[in-house]
XYZ file of C-alpha atoms in Angstrom:
136
model
C -34.377 100.242 300.769
C -36.705 97.588 302.141
C -34.479 94.287 302.320
C -36.183 91.777 304.489
C -33.099 90.194 305.071
C -31.652 93.759 306.484
C -34.434 93.447 308.859
C -34.154 90.261 310.028
C -30.084 90.488 310.297
C -30.907 93.570 312.253
C -33.398 91.841 314.548
C -36.089 94.125 313.396
C -38.216 90.605 312.841
C -37.976 88.018 314.722
C -36.091 84.651 313.772
C -34.954 81.549 314.811
C -30.792 82.470 315.592
C -28.444 80.175 315.630
C -25.254 82.171 315.809
C -24.953 86.018 315.729
C -21.776 88.371 316.333
C -20.773 91.821 314.850
C -20.985 90.999 310.799
C -23.673 88.165 310.553
C -26.693 86.459 311.896
C -27.395 82.889 311.134
C -31.240 81.951 311.025
C -32.995 78.894 310.091
C -35.100 79.177 306.828
C -38.599 79.525 307.312
C -39.140 77.558 304.047
C -36.510 74.842 304.769
C -35.264 72.089 302.126
C -34.384 69.531 305.122
C -34.791 69.953 309.071
C -32.381 72.285 310.149
C -31.758 74.452 306.634
C -30.122 77.806 307.926
C -29.265 80.949 306.124
C -26.114 82.995 307.158
C -27.052 86.373 306.476
C -24.377 89.732 306.781
C -25.835 92.374 308.693
C -24.326 95.120 306.010
C -26.561 95.040 302.660
C -24.799 93.425 299.687
C -26.497 92.353 296.770
C -24.681 89.281 295.666
C -21.047 87.589 295.940
C -19.660 90.174 293.464
C -20.507 93.208 296.184
C -19.311 91.292 299.479
C -15.934 92.622 300.063
C -13.444 89.852 300.054
C -12.613 89.913 304.027
C -16.662 88.995 304.644
C -16.534 86.731 302.271
C -13.954 84.814 303.622
C -15.608 84.955 307.172
C -18.822 83.793 305.510
C -17.227 80.464 304.668
C -15.800 80.504 308.169
C -18.572 80.579 309.767
C -20.187 78.045 307.266
C -17.976 75.668 308.377
C -18.609 76.132 312.403
C -22.015 76.040 311.393
C -22.033 72.467 309.548
C -19.678 71.295 312.147
C -22.238 72.042 314.965
C -24.890 70.753 312.526
C -23.528 67.413 311.939
C -23.326 66.669 315.582
C -26.340 68.014 316.813
C -28.595 66.669 313.911
C -26.927 63.568 312.831
C -27.230 64.604 308.960
C -25.474 62.410 306.694
C -24.024 65.581 304.728
C -24.543 69.056 303.917
C -24.865 71.651 301.122
C -23.250 74.661 301.204
C -25.202 76.845 298.379
C -24.754 80.382 297.495
C -27.277 81.459 294.608
C -26.120 84.908 292.263
C -28.883 86.622 290.104
C -32.471 85.143 289.129
C -30.968 83.108 286.614
C -29.246 80.987 289.238
C -32.097 81.027 291.755
C -31.413 83.740 293.839
C -34.788 85.431 295.297
C -33.667 87.697 297.762
C -30.985 90.408 296.695
C -28.965 90.327 299.659
C -26.240 87.939 299.892
C -26.569 84.701 301.817
C -25.703 81.134 301.817
C -27.764 78.751 302.555
C -26.369 75.415 304.691
C -28.827 72.298 303.845
C -28.598 69.370 306.072
C -28.886 66.361 304.228
C -30.367 62.867 305.471
C -29.996 59.901 303.048
C -32.986 59.510 300.924
C -34.158 62.894 301.497
C -35.007 63.651 298.269
C -33.816 67.496 298.701
C -32.345 67.973 295.056
C -29.608 70.476 294.362
C -28.328 68.369 291.564
C -27.900 68.327 287.806
C -27.279 66.327 284.936
C -24.003 66.377 283.745
C -23.123 67.771 280.450
C -20.030 66.915 278.663
C -17.263 69.352 277.943
C -15.926 69.495 274.578
C -12.484 70.202 273.604
C -12.948 73.246 271.630
C -15.250 74.716 274.730
C -12.135 73.534 276.985
C -10.009 75.779 275.155
C -12.352 78.505 274.355
C -13.465 78.967 278.302
C -10.020 78.552 279.529
C -8.512 81.141 277.471
C -11.354 83.889 277.893
C -11.105 82.695 281.806
C -7.491 83.577 282.028
C -7.630 86.732 280.495
C -10.842 88.126 282.705
C -8.850 86.840 285.744
C -5.626 88.992 284.665
């Protein structure tokens, strides 16, 4: 398998590394949505959120909190988006689990929004029933 994120996380491809430990490398995104856009990459290959072990998924979220706190202080941004896409339909383009940490600046036009729909009573009951069943 030739996964570019595996190669970056392993240090085989140079990157602007912000943080590294035994499980993760955090790098600046080469195609940033805004100034300071970073990626959290696990060093082991997991295709998406459904494949990464729960312990590492939890550690990724704790790491995201640490990087966001440092980014708020260092970059003086107004907010952050923490984004994790799963599947092509959701915008995933590299099939190696990763999290985007996107600093937001007032008026930056970066996006990451949607037009709110409407949840009908029928949909609410149907989705609640099937999701509750799936969670058992």
